[in-house]
Amino acid sequence: MKVYQTTEIKNIALLGSSGSGKTTLVEAMLFESGVIKRRGSVAAKNTVSDYFPVEQEYGYSVFSTVFHVEWNNKKLNLIDCPGADDFVGGVVTALNVTDTAILLLNGQYGVEVGTQNHFRYTEKFNKPVIFLVNQLDNDKCDYDNILEQLKEAYGNKVVPIQYPVSTGSGFNALIDVLLMKKYSWGPEGGAPVIEDIPSEEMDKAMAMHKALVEAAAENDEALMELFFEKETLAEDEMREGIRKGLAARGIFPVFCTCAGKDMGTRRLMEFLGNVVPFVSDMPNVVDTEGIEVAPDVQGPTSLYFFKTSVEPHIGEVSYFKVMNGKVKEGEDLVNSNKGSKERITQLYVVAGSNRIKVNELSAGDIGATVKLKDVKTGNTLNGKGVDHKFNFIKYPDFKYTRAIKPVNESDVEKMMTILHRMREEDPTWVVEQSKELKQTLVHGQGEFHLRTLKWRLENNEKLQVKFEEPKIPYRETITKAARADYRHKKQSGGAGQFGEVHLIVEPYKEGMSIPDTYRFNGQEFKITVRGKEEVALDWGGKLVFVNSIVGGSIDSRFMPAILKGVMARMEQGPLTGSYARDVLVIVYDGKMHPVDSNEISFMLAGRNAFSEAFKNAGPKILEPIYDVEVFVPSDKMGDVMGDLQGRRALIMGMNSEKGFEKLVAKVPLKEMSSYSTSLSSLTGGRASFIMKFASYELVPTDLQEKLMTAFEVKHTDE
């Protein structure tokens, strides 16, 4: 295979909702470019993209797939991304290492929530976008309506380059208003018949051509002057204007295909090769030190590893982008993240599970290698004289959590090893061993996301696991001041144990001063601060511990033990065993024994005195509240809002955003456990949501009583 230079390489992400036909388009592109000899189909489970067993089992893409085509002496590296919102990690990764996005639309449904979500990511990463209306042969396809939807959502930057003569089962022809030609196909698709536009289509084609010329001219001053002089532009001038407009996100061209019948694929690839920006046309990437790194083939070698995949019969395959310089087979490089040396023993360009061996790859190119010793997703390998590190991929917060454990408890270590390895393949799976909840948690983007993880564990790794509801990380606090004392006394022959602690607890607020006097049951307690320690708690909030011992009733050497006892109870709160927070504790009196007092005695006395005082101080349970944004079609707004209100949500607002409604609410985490499943069911999979921790708030009184009763019953049983 030819070694392509930076000025001959284009990197493109294929995006679109599930069912928009990305995998089918990939088959057509690979077939047309000669990489494969026969097109596969999703139904037959023989496509280049969805080749993992879990993808064939469920019938949808789980992983992004890297592939390439050679077309008109250009190399197009493409990444086919999963359409489901649960697998958004593939979209985020692809947009970070490519320069242009093709956003497919299903001809039957037009602009969907998935379209909006993916477009939002292209905005975030400032990537050029080409809209591609696919499945024009669907009887419910209405191209003009889809064009209106696109313009309503994204404005006048949406400019059609093609339109179908007709849609539905008889679709077989397009009018291309850039080339001003009619393209038509026989039943087998493939190579088109190219001819002049028929007279009955000329007025419509000319109007669209004029709009395209104006849009192309708007993105370059010189072209604008030419346009004013001639009132038109030559084909090459239009291409230049579209290229500049794409790079600046000043134009969103609209193309048409019927990928299932291989109609329109060649013309699309021709446009990609001729017009889409090259790697060298796009802004330079910045490394972690803030240094711009241009894709310069003469520069020192730097490879960024953006994807790891464990593939059948091969093992670990590592995918990389050449950020700078060039890489050759047999080259020794240094892992800047770990300081270790790595040899690139084999270099490949890939098309799904097909790998083609190459000797060299240039800056901007995308390739793969195998059998690396210790390279993980996100690592950078460098040649001599450079120490770049790249860390530009930021994944979205998780939205769905389950506790996981193996059916056979002896398999815990094996399960953790596999989970951490699987996270290398999909960094949006987050594994957490929660000390607080005493559970192993797996976080992901939705139910499908975690169902996929479970399927792979059970079918690929032969490890049976079960999911459980995750416990909720409640917090406990107090609402008023209270006092208590506790004497720990134990005699068992020889030296005994004795410690007595008198203390006061009060809700702590940042910046508060410590009162001089407290009154309880008509009795006054004077406070003299001898020492004060502020403990910033790992789980949020503070414990402020004050020594107010006068007259030596407790030796100062026992104060750390009392604090340790209080902290033990803060870590396992008296109400539900949850973490306690924001408490002021004042130790003002006590007793000790000259022989029997020791640290363990005062630790136990402090813990029990604190527990009793806490229960008398108007204790309250706090629950985590999340900010939730739901993107929902207008016709489903009422159902979604009603469902949220049933989840104790506080609706904060709503507004329209590019054809969809955005609902903003504050919702308790307890009520979000199965929300992704419910939302999908309510809206037929047409809605999506994001959630982010907001604060801890008081739980309702009835729920608090239920939680406390359940905790007491559990403790009694144990």
XYZ file of C-alpha atoms in Angstrom:
718
model
C 0.000 0.000 0.000
C 1.194 3.512 -0.838
C 2.538 5.712 1.998
C 0.148 8.679 2.071
C 1.430 12.116 3.029
C -0.304 14.496 5.438
C -1.662 16.514 2.505
C -3.343 13.354 1.127
C -5.075 12.181 4.327
C -8.576 13.012 5.553
C -10.007 11.771 8.862
C -13.794 11.508 9.101
C -16.265 10.390 11.797
C -19.537 8.696 10.799
C -22.273 9.719 13.241
C -26.023 9.219 13.396
C -28.844 7.692 15.424
C -29.296 3.930 15.649
C -30.907 2.741 12.431
C -29.584 5.601 10.303
C -27.523 3.135 8.243
C -23.886 3.885 9.123
C -22.808 0.239 9.095
C -24.507 -0.284 5.714
C -22.833 2.846 4.315
C -19.444 1.508 5.465
C -20.067 -1.703 3.510
C -20.885 0.279 0.358
C -17.793 2.504 0.721
C -15.459 -0.457 1.303
C -16.993 -2.306 -1.640
C -16.736 0.676 -3.986
C -13.086 1.261 -3.050
C -12.182 -2.416 -3.517
C -11.286 -3.163 0.123
C -13.965 -5.896 0.180
C -15.306 -7.963 -2.715
C -18.851 -8.411 -1.446
C -21.130 -6.253 0.652
C -22.339 -7.730 3.916
C -25.530 -6.833 5.777
C -26.513 -6.257 9.400
C -29.227 -8.921 9.068
C -26.719 -11.510 7.812
C -24.257 -10.560 10.611
C -21.351 -10.397 8.156
C -20.501 -6.676 8.051
C -17.012 -5.246 8.420
C -18.093 -2.929 11.245
C -20.234 -4.939 13.669
C -17.985 -7.969 13.924
C -17.862 -8.485 17.695
C -20.118 -11.275 19.032
C -22.004 -8.906 21.353
C -22.842 -6.623 18.393
C -24.124 -9.552 16.371
C -26.136 -10.786 19.356
C -27.922 -7.469 19.944
C -27.990 -6.213 16.337
C -26.523 -2.770 17.050
C -23.057 -1.204 17.134
C -21.325 -1.271 20.516
C -17.814 -0.192 19.531
C -16.550 2.419 17.108
C -14.894 0.784 14.093
C -11.862 2.211 12.311
C -11.585 1.691 8.567
C -9.967 3.323 5.549
C -10.619 3.663 1.837
C -8.318 4.833 -0.964
C -10.136 7.063 -3.437
C -8.679 9.242 -6.194
C -5.191 9.124 -4.656
C -6.498 10.239 -1.272
C -6.685 8.196 1.897
C -9.929 8.537 3.830
C -9.708 7.261 7.406
C -13.220 6.820 8.752
C -14.524 5.860 12.196
C -17.996 4.318 12.261
C -19.506 5.281 15.633
C -22.331 3.565 17.544
C -25.653 5.379 17.231
C -27.153 4.608 20.639
C -26.664 7.274 23.296
C -25.445 4.518 25.663
C -22.282 4.208 23.570
C -21.506 7.898 23.224
C -17.895 7.252 24.270
C -17.169 6.093 20.717
C -18.519 9.385 19.337
C -16.435 11.489 21.724
C -13.278 9.530 20.899
C -13.840 9.683 17.138
C -14.506 13.443 17.062
C -11.263 14.061 18.949
C -9.088 12.244 16.401
C -10.935 13.112 13.170
C -11.428 16.415 11.370
C -14.888 16.159 9.787
C -18.192 14.534 10.766
C -20.734 12.953 8.436
C -24.047 12.993 10.288
C -26.469 10.431 8.837
C -30.233 10.842 8.997
C -32.713 8.028 8.582
C -34.952 9.022 5.637
C -37.997 7.784 7.536
C -37.426 9.784 10.748
C -35.332 12.823 9.768
C -33.856 14.824 12.663
C -33.931 12.704 15.846
C -32.721 13.232 19.409
C -29.595 11.263 18.472
C -28.993 13.714 15.600
C -29.241 16.613 18.052
C -26.933 14.944 20.569
C -24.270 14.149 17.994
C -24.489 17.605 16.436
C -24.043 19.106 19.906
C -20.764 17.193 20.221
C -19.574 18.482 16.826
C -20.292 21.996 18.146
C -18.321 21.304 21.304
C -15.301 20.068 19.337
C -15.752 22.633 16.540
C -15.789 20.025 13.750
C -17.136 20.472 10.197
C -20.416 18.654 9.514
C -21.881 17.087 6.368
C -25.498 15.931 6.656
C -26.272 12.735 4.764
C -29.918 11.767 4.228
C -29.909 7.980 3.882
C -32.578 5.359 3.114
C -34.280 7.466 0.464
C -36.004 4.295 -0.701
C -38.168 4.189 2.430
C -41.824 4.770 1.583
C -42.149 7.194 4.508
C -39.156 9.304 3.441
C -40.004 12.983 2.844
C -36.778 14.696 1.763
C -38.234 18.224 1.581
C -39.561 17.886 5.124
C -36.169 16.647 6.372
C -34.504 19.653 4.728
C -36.965 21.937 6.539
C -36.226 20.182 9.849
C -32.492 20.673 9.304
C -32.887 24.366 8.461
C -35.182 24.910 11.431
C -32.656 23.272 13.743
C -29.380 24.598 12.269
C -30.291 27.654 10.219
C -29.350 28.803 6.734
C -25.916 27.198 6.955
C -27.722 24.009 5.875
C -27.292 23.931 2.089
C -28.328 20.971 -0.099
C -25.819 19.756 -2.676
C -28.145 17.008 -3.870
C -31.834 16.222 -3.860
C -33.714 13.059 -4.914
C -35.915 13.145 -8.011
C -38.377 11.064 -5.980
C -38.283 9.041 -2.768
C -39.807 5.702 -1.777
C -39.379 2.226 -3.229
C -38.846 3.659 -6.716
C -35.907 5.871 -5.721
C -33.082 5.627 -8.256
C -31.986 9.174 -9.188
C -30.420 12.313 -7.677
C -29.876 15.825 -8.951
C -26.430 17.160 -7.980
C -26.555 20.976 -7.878
C -22.791 21.381 -7.427
C -21.973 19.557 -10.673
C -25.407 20.314 -12.191
C -25.862 16.714 -13.320
C -28.420 13.971 -12.865
C -27.165 10.713 -11.329
C -29.247 7.568 -11.799
C -28.752 3.883 -11.002
C -29.911 0.473 -12.039
C -31.365 -1.967 -9.483
C -27.885 -3.060 -8.305
C -26.593 0.489 -7.654
C -22.840 0.997 -8.008
C -21.598 3.097 -10.924
C -24.154 5.804 -11.811
C -25.362 6.980 -15.186
C -24.455 10.691 -15.326
C -26.469 12.918 -17.670
C -27.833 16.422 -18.066
C -30.578 17.593 -15.758
C -33.991 17.090 -17.413
C -35.966 20.228 -18.226
C -38.700 19.527 -15.657
C -36.072 19.648 -12.848
C -34.047 22.592 -14.167
C -35.822 25.443 -12.330
C -35.550 23.687 -8.955
C -31.927 22.691 -9.629
C -30.956 26.246 -10.683
C -32.506 27.767 -7.561
C -30.574 25.324 -5.349
C -27.391 25.856 -7.384
C -27.629 29.606 -6.887
C -28.100 29.176 -3.125
C -25.048 26.892 -3.057
C -22.919 29.373 -5.029
C -23.845 32.160 -2.619
C -23.091 29.967 0.413
C -19.695 29.000 -1.064
C -18.819 32.634 -1.832
C -19.714 33.837 1.676
C -16.752 31.990 3.178
C -13.988 33.735 1.208
C -13.611 37.446 0.361
C -11.909 36.810 -2.971
C -14.683 34.408 -3.992
C -17.297 36.919 -2.890
C -15.736 39.552 -5.182
C -15.693 37.038 -8.039
C -19.328 36.203 -7.388
C -20.323 39.887 -7.500
C -18.431 40.277 -10.801
C -19.715 37.140 -12.552
C -22.840 36.278 -10.509
C -21.609 32.697 -10.475
C -18.519 30.616 -9.605
C -16.647 27.929 -11.482
C -16.782 24.377 -10.099
C -13.265 24.544 -8.582
C -14.044 27.936 -7.019
C -17.191 26.522 -5.468
C -15.226 23.580 -4.079
C -12.713 25.969 -2.500
C -15.512 28.027 -0.945
C -17.251 24.931 0.404
C -13.963 23.615 1.830
C -13.322 26.882 3.677
C -16.936 27.054 4.786
C -16.782 23.512 6.123
C -13.594 24.174 8.090
C -15.147 27.285 9.660
C -18.536 25.579 10.271
C -20.005 28.249 8.002
C -21.749 25.715 5.771
C -23.371 22.322 6.423
C -23.746 20.579 3.015
C -26.540 18.025 2.598
C -25.916 14.851 0.558
C -28.189 11.924 -0.297
C -27.640 8.163 -0.455
C -29.404 4.877 -0.412
C -26.550 2.894 1.132
C -28.525 -0.364 1.171
C -28.683 -0.291 -2.649
C -25.245 1.364 -3.059
C -26.708 4.455 -4.692
C -24.878 7.742 -4.185
C -21.859 6.232 -2.420
C -19.290 6.963 -5.151
C -20.350 10.587 -5.492
C -20.137 11.023 -1.701
C -16.578 9.623 -1.642
C -15.640 11.836 -4.571
C -16.803 14.874 -2.588
C -14.926 13.701 0.506
C -11.742 13.288 -1.497
C -12.047 16.607 -3.375
C -13.597 19.008 -0.897
C -13.405 17.905 2.753
C -10.505 19.583 4.650
C -7.199 17.714 4.884
C -5.559 17.053 8.255
C -3.226 19.967 7.536
C -6.183 22.370 7.005
C -7.497 21.994 10.565
C -6.330 23.742 13.779
C -3.314 22.203 15.504
C -3.742 20.065 18.615
C -2.300 21.310 21.922
C -0.420 18.944 24.277
C -0.730 18.928 28.075
C 1.978 21.605 28.362
C 0.023 23.945 26.101
C 2.394 23.442 23.149
C 0.811 23.406 19.680
C 1.692 20.288 17.724
C 1.358 20.571 13.947
C 1.108 17.374 11.859
C 4.596 17.755 10.350
C 6.015 14.660 8.674
C 9.540 16.056 9.178
C 9.052 16.489 12.922
C 9.854 14.020 15.731
C 7.533 11.030 16.019
C 4.581 11.284 18.381
C 1.711 8.765 18.506
C -1.501 9.161 20.518
C -3.347 5.931 21.423
C -7.076 6.596 21.378
C -8.579 3.105 21.390
C -7.786 -0.366 22.696
C -9.650 -3.446 21.567
C -9.376 -7.100 22.577
C -10.115 -8.934 19.356
C -10.803 -12.617 18.631
C -7.704 -14.714 17.824
C -5.371 -11.691 18.129
C -5.630 -10.230 21.604
C -5.052 -6.562 22.292
C -5.084 -4.232 19.281
C -3.985 -0.629 19.928
C -5.238 2.129 17.621
C -3.316 5.383 17.298
C -3.118 8.655 15.436
C 0.258 9.919 14.239
C 0.285 13.378 15.809
C 3.679 14.331 14.416
C 6.513 12.930 12.321
C 6.168 9.421 10.937
C 6.319 5.946 12.406
C 8.072 2.933 10.883
C 7.826 -0.746 11.656
C 10.561 -1.783 14.113
C 10.892 1.704 15.605
C 11.655 2.138 19.335
C 9.592 4.797 21.143
C 9.149 5.967 24.739
C 5.833 5.993 26.590
C 5.701 9.536 27.995
C 3.006 8.541 30.511
C 5.032 5.698 32.039
C 8.647 6.239 30.984
C 8.869 2.738 29.494
C 10.230 1.808 26.065
C 8.067 0.208 23.376
C 8.939 -1.284 20.013
C 6.443 -1.010 17.144
C 6.915 -4.521 15.761
C 3.957 -4.447 13.355
C 2.043 -1.621 11.684
C -1.410 -1.925 10.142
C -4.112 0.094 8.504
C -7.468 -1.430 9.252
C -10.958 -1.978 7.917
C -12.834 -3.401 10.868
C -11.452 -6.873 11.495
C -9.402 -6.704 8.262
C -5.807 -5.572 8.787
C -3.401 -4.586 6.027
C 0.293 -4.540 6.899
C 2.231 -1.348 6.144
C 5.820 -0.258 6.779
C 5.258 3.426 7.517
C 2.562 5.958 8.458
C 2.829 9.749 8.230
C 1.631 12.615 10.443
C -2.154 12.802 10.557
C -2.662 9.161 9.614
C -4.503 6.564 11.706
C -3.219 3.031 12.202
C -3.018 0.096 14.570
C -0.415 -2.127 16.163
C -0.368 -5.240 18.348
C 1.687 -6.839 21.134
C 2.666 -3.664 22.950
C 3.972 -4.267 26.473
C 2.283 -1.552 28.497
C 0.388 0.992 26.411
C -3.109 1.977 27.492
C -5.799 4.168 25.962
C -4.749 7.819 26.348
C -0.988 7.130 26.338
C 1.494 8.902 24.061
C 4.583 7.295 22.493
C 7.380 9.633 21.407
C 10.582 9.428 19.427
C 13.858 11.091 20.411
C 13.951 14.756 21.328
C 10.315 15.224 22.277
C 8.125 14.504 25.315
C 4.568 15.300 24.234
C 1.602 14.083 26.249
C -1.937 14.398 24.942
C -5.021 14.376 27.120
C -7.717 15.946 24.967
C -10.474 13.313 25.243
C -12.947 14.146 28.029
C -15.755 11.631 28.433
C -19.283 12.508 29.610
C -20.399 11.799 33.179
C -22.112 8.463 33.753
C -25.917 8.225 33.939
C -26.644 4.686 35.098
C -25.204 2.637 37.956
C -25.502 -0.922 39.153
C -23.816 -2.869 41.937
C -22.090 -5.947 40.523
C -20.835 -9.117 42.108
C -19.883 -12.568 40.844
C -22.313 -15.429 41.426
C -19.367 -17.344 42.887
C -17.854 -15.114 45.586
C -14.389 -16.585 45.047
C -14.346 -14.918 41.595
C -14.202 -11.338 42.943
C -10.534 -10.808 42.050
C -11.013 -12.321 38.590
C -14.049 -10.086 37.983
C -12.160 -6.926 38.980
C -9.232 -7.790 36.680
C -11.591 -8.283 33.727
C -13.589 -5.121 34.481
C -10.454 -2.969 34.563
C -9.286 -4.519 31.287
C -12.676 -3.885 29.669
C -12.526 -0.254 30.746
C -9.470 0.111 28.502
C -11.778 -0.664 25.581
C -14.545 1.669 26.732
C -13.481 4.413 29.181
C -17.136 5.387 29.762
C -17.446 2.246 31.889
C -16.346 3.374 35.355
C -15.580 0.790 38.049
C -15.701 1.826 41.704
C -15.188 -0.170 44.871
C -17.257 1.864 47.310
C -16.005 1.703 50.878
C -19.066 3.688 51.940
C -21.693 1.450 50.325
C -19.668 -1.761 50.650
C -20.469 -2.554 47.022
C -18.581 -2.770 43.738
C -20.274 -0.298 41.417
C -20.166 -0.119 37.634
C -21.243 3.190 36.141
C -22.195 3.686 32.508
C -24.285 5.657 30.049
C -27.471 3.590 30.304
C -29.061 0.192 30.794
C -27.982 -1.103 27.343
C -24.442 -0.022 28.124
C -24.249 -2.103 31.307
C -26.266 -4.963 29.819
C -23.548 -5.187 27.162
C -20.872 -5.353 29.857
C -22.743 -8.190 31.624
C -23.215 -10.086 28.339
C -19.499 -9.899 27.606
C -18.539 -11.050 31.095
C -20.860 -14.041 30.888
C -20.345 -15.025 27.239
C -16.780 -13.994 26.420
C -15.195 -14.462 29.844
C -17.486 -17.268 31.102
C -17.933 -15.402 34.395
C -21.456 -15.360 35.816
C -22.308 -12.072 37.548
C -25.410 -10.407 38.934
C -26.503 -6.803 39.092
C -28.184 -5.293 42.130
C -29.667 -1.911 42.952
C -26.854 0.316 44.205
C -27.298 1.645 47.716
C -27.815 5.386 47.963
C -24.990 7.399 49.586
C -27.141 9.192 52.128
C -25.640 11.643 54.616
C -26.664 12.235 58.210
C -26.576 15.517 60.077
C -28.234 17.324 62.988
C -30.514 20.356 63.240
C -30.134 21.503 66.882
C -27.754 21.334 69.839
C -27.854 18.401 72.291
C -25.677 16.913 75.004
C -24.930 13.411 76.292
C -22.470 11.582 78.494
C -21.311 8.024 78.486
C -19.240 5.948 80.876
C -17.338 2.966 79.541
C -16.430 0.622 82.393
C -15.210 -2.934 82.094
C -13.555 -5.160 84.700
C -12.195 -8.572 83.793
C -9.581 -9.413 86.388
C -6.280 -7.511 86.194
C -6.394 -4.045 84.657
C -9.883 -2.878 83.650
C -11.199 -0.243 81.234
C -12.627 3.100 82.331
C -13.454 6.289 80.498
C -16.249 8.821 80.840
C -16.978 11.545 78.294
C -19.450 14.464 78.461
C -20.000 16.276 75.173
C -22.231 18.683 73.281
C -23.075 18.486 69.575
C -24.395 21.278 67.380
C -24.936 21.737 63.599
C -21.787 23.229 62.059
C -21.958 26.059 59.546
C -18.897 27.496 57.819
C -17.533 30.516 59.708
C -19.670 30.021 62.819
C -18.289 31.047 66.222
C -18.357 28.711 69.218
C -20.878 29.832 71.892
C -19.658 30.631 75.417
C -22.675 29.003 77.034
C -25.236 26.264 76.334
C -28.435 25.538 78.260
C -30.080 22.123 78.459
C -33.044 21.345 80.744
C -32.468 24.522 82.726
C -28.799 23.702 83.341
C -26.058 25.980 82.072
C -22.812 24.704 80.562
C -19.916 27.150 80.135
C -17.476 26.561 77.295
C -13.794 27.449 77.372
C -11.970 26.562 74.156
C -8.661 24.840 75.026
C -8.103 23.369 71.589
C -9.909 23.133 68.271
C -9.450 20.769 65.334
C -11.253 21.055 61.968
C -11.519 17.824 60.005
C -12.457 18.215 56.317
C -14.343 14.992 55.639
C -13.552 12.933 52.538
C -17.284 12.609 51.853
C -18.015 16.337 52.118
C -18.688 18.713 54.981
C -16.715 19.083 58.204
C -16.320 17.823 61.739
C -15.125 20.504 64.182
C -13.795 19.004 67.428
C -13.338 21.294 70.433
C -11.489 20.507 73.679
C -13.211 22.417 76.521
C -11.879 20.369 79.465
C -11.218 22.483 82.557
C -9.452 21.217 85.672
C -7.911 18.128 84.105
C -10.969 15.866 84.354
C -9.692 14.167 81.164
C -5.993 14.160 80.376
C -5.177 15.850 77.057
C -3.438 12.664 75.873
C -6.885 10.983 75.639
C -8.428 13.672 73.400
C -7.164 12.068 70.136
C -8.797 8.787 71.231
C -12.124 10.572 71.847
C -11.854 12.195 68.397
C -11.128 8.779 66.888
C -14.294 7.397 68.527
C -16.371 10.312 67.221
C -14.924 9.852 63.718
C -15.784 6.133 63.824
C -19.427 7.087 64.410
C -19.264 9.818 61.741
C -18.171 7.116 59.269
C -21.143 4.963 60.243
C -23.902 7.336 61.250
C -26.334 6.427 64.059
C -29.482 6.639 61.884
C -28.759 4.510 58.813
C -25.048 3.753 58.933
C -24.383 6.476 56.319
C -21.646 9.100 56.593
C -22.427 11.996 58.966
C -21.335 15.557 58.210
C -21.310 19.171 59.412
C -21.179 18.608 63.173
C -19.534 20.650 65.935
C -18.489 18.448 68.903
C -17.453 20.027 72.228
C -15.967 17.752 74.913
C -16.522 19.732 78.130
C -16.198 17.187 80.975
C -15.546 13.573 81.915
C -13.750 11.306 84.332
C -10.759 9.031 84.234
C -9.228 6.359 86.461
C -5.545 6.459 87.461
C -5.071 2.766 86.525
C -7.902 1.609 84.254
C -8.161 4.567 81.840
C -6.618 4.052 78.437
C -7.116 5.090 74.820
C -9.563 2.300 73.925
C -11.766 3.232 76.892
C -12.020 6.872 75.834
C -12.474 5.973 72.195
C -15.508 3.802 73.092
C -16.856 6.379 75.554
C -16.504 9.160 72.952
C -18.177 7.093 70.231
C -21.183 6.185 72.396
C -21.611 9.660 73.904
C -21.539 11.140 70.380
C -24.087 8.579 69.125
C -26.531 9.385 71.942
C -26.140 13.160 71.562
C -26.559 12.891 67.776
C -29.891 11.058 68.154
C -31.145 13.825 70.477
C -30.053 16.682 68.203
C -32.920 16.626 65.689
C -31.059 14.242 63.364
C -31.865 14.385 59.668
C -30.971 12.277 56.661
C -29.715 14.069 53.535
C -29.999 12.581 50.057
C -28.013 13.359 46.899
C -29.884 15.572 44.432
C -28.888 15.705 40.763
C -29.366 18.353 38.103
C -31.074 16.563 35.205
C -31.541 17.856 31.648
C -33.903 15.872 29.421
C -34.049 16.414 25.645
C -37.438 15.218 24.444
C -39.650 15.495 21.338
C -42.483 17.994 21.860
C -45.224 15.362 21.578
C -43.765 13.432 24.537
C -43.200 16.420 26.823
C -46.305 15.837 28.988
C -45.498 12.153 29.563
C -41.890 12.894 30.511
C -42.820 15.744 32.847
C -45.476 13.614 34.577
C -42.966 10.793 35.033
C -40.392 13.167 36.558
C -42.920 14.622 38.981
C -43.678 11.073 40.089
C -39.975 10.805 40.917
C -40.118 13.729 43.392
C -38.516 16.005 40.794
C -38.514 19.769 41.166
C -39.030 21.167 37.652
C -36.678 24.150 37.255
C -37.598 25.182 33.736
C -38.134 24.214 30.131
C -37.305 25.667 26.747
C -37.189 24.740 23.088
C -33.789 23.946 21.634
C -33.521 23.376 17.888
C -36.742 21.475 17.410
C -36.714 19.628 20.727
C -37.835 20.523 24.238
C -35.269 20.737 27.014
C -36.611 20.024 30.480
C -34.447 20.992 33.474
C -35.140 19.478 36.903
C -33.610 18.604 40.259
C -34.192 14.932 41.041
C -33.166 12.716 43.986
C -30.609 10.080 42.973
C -32.799 7.354 44.503
C -35.439 8.111 41.866
C -32.976 7.992 38.937
C -31.995 4.335 39.307
C -33.970 3.045 36.314
C -34.629 6.373 34.617
C -32.811 5.663 31.354
C -34.965 2.559 30.802
C -38.202 4.376 31.661
C -37.362 7.378 29.467
C -36.600 5.113 26.512
C -39.884 3.267 27.050
C -41.906 6.498 27.356
C -40.487 8.062 24.202
C -39.702 5.071 22.006
C -35.980 5.774 22.424
C -36.341 9.318 21.031
C -35.245 11.198 24.182
C -31.954 11.510 26.038
C -30.757 13.032 29.276
C -27.680 14.121 31.191
C -27.308 14.316 34.959
C -24.788 15.866 37.310
C -24.507 15.958 41.099
C -25.931 19.179 42.548
C -26.219 19.008 46.354
C -27.413 17.137 49.422
C -30.924 17.989 50.643
C -33.186 16.751 53.463
C -35.242 13.660 52.686
C -38.999 13.837 53.382
C -40.007 12.793 56.916
C -41.894 9.670 55.810
C -38.901 8.434 53.794
C -36.556 9.136 56.732
C -38.683 6.973 59.011
C -38.681 4.125 56.475
C -34.895 4.306 56.095
C -34.320 4.305 59.870
C -36.739 1.418 60.413
C -35.090 -0.641 57.653
C -31.653 0.008 59.194
C -32.836 -1.053 62.663
C -34.440 -4.230 61.305
C -31.263 -5.118 59.424
C -29.127 -4.525 62.529
C -31.486 -6.642 64.656
C -31.306 -9.485 62.114
C -27.528 -9.325 62.054
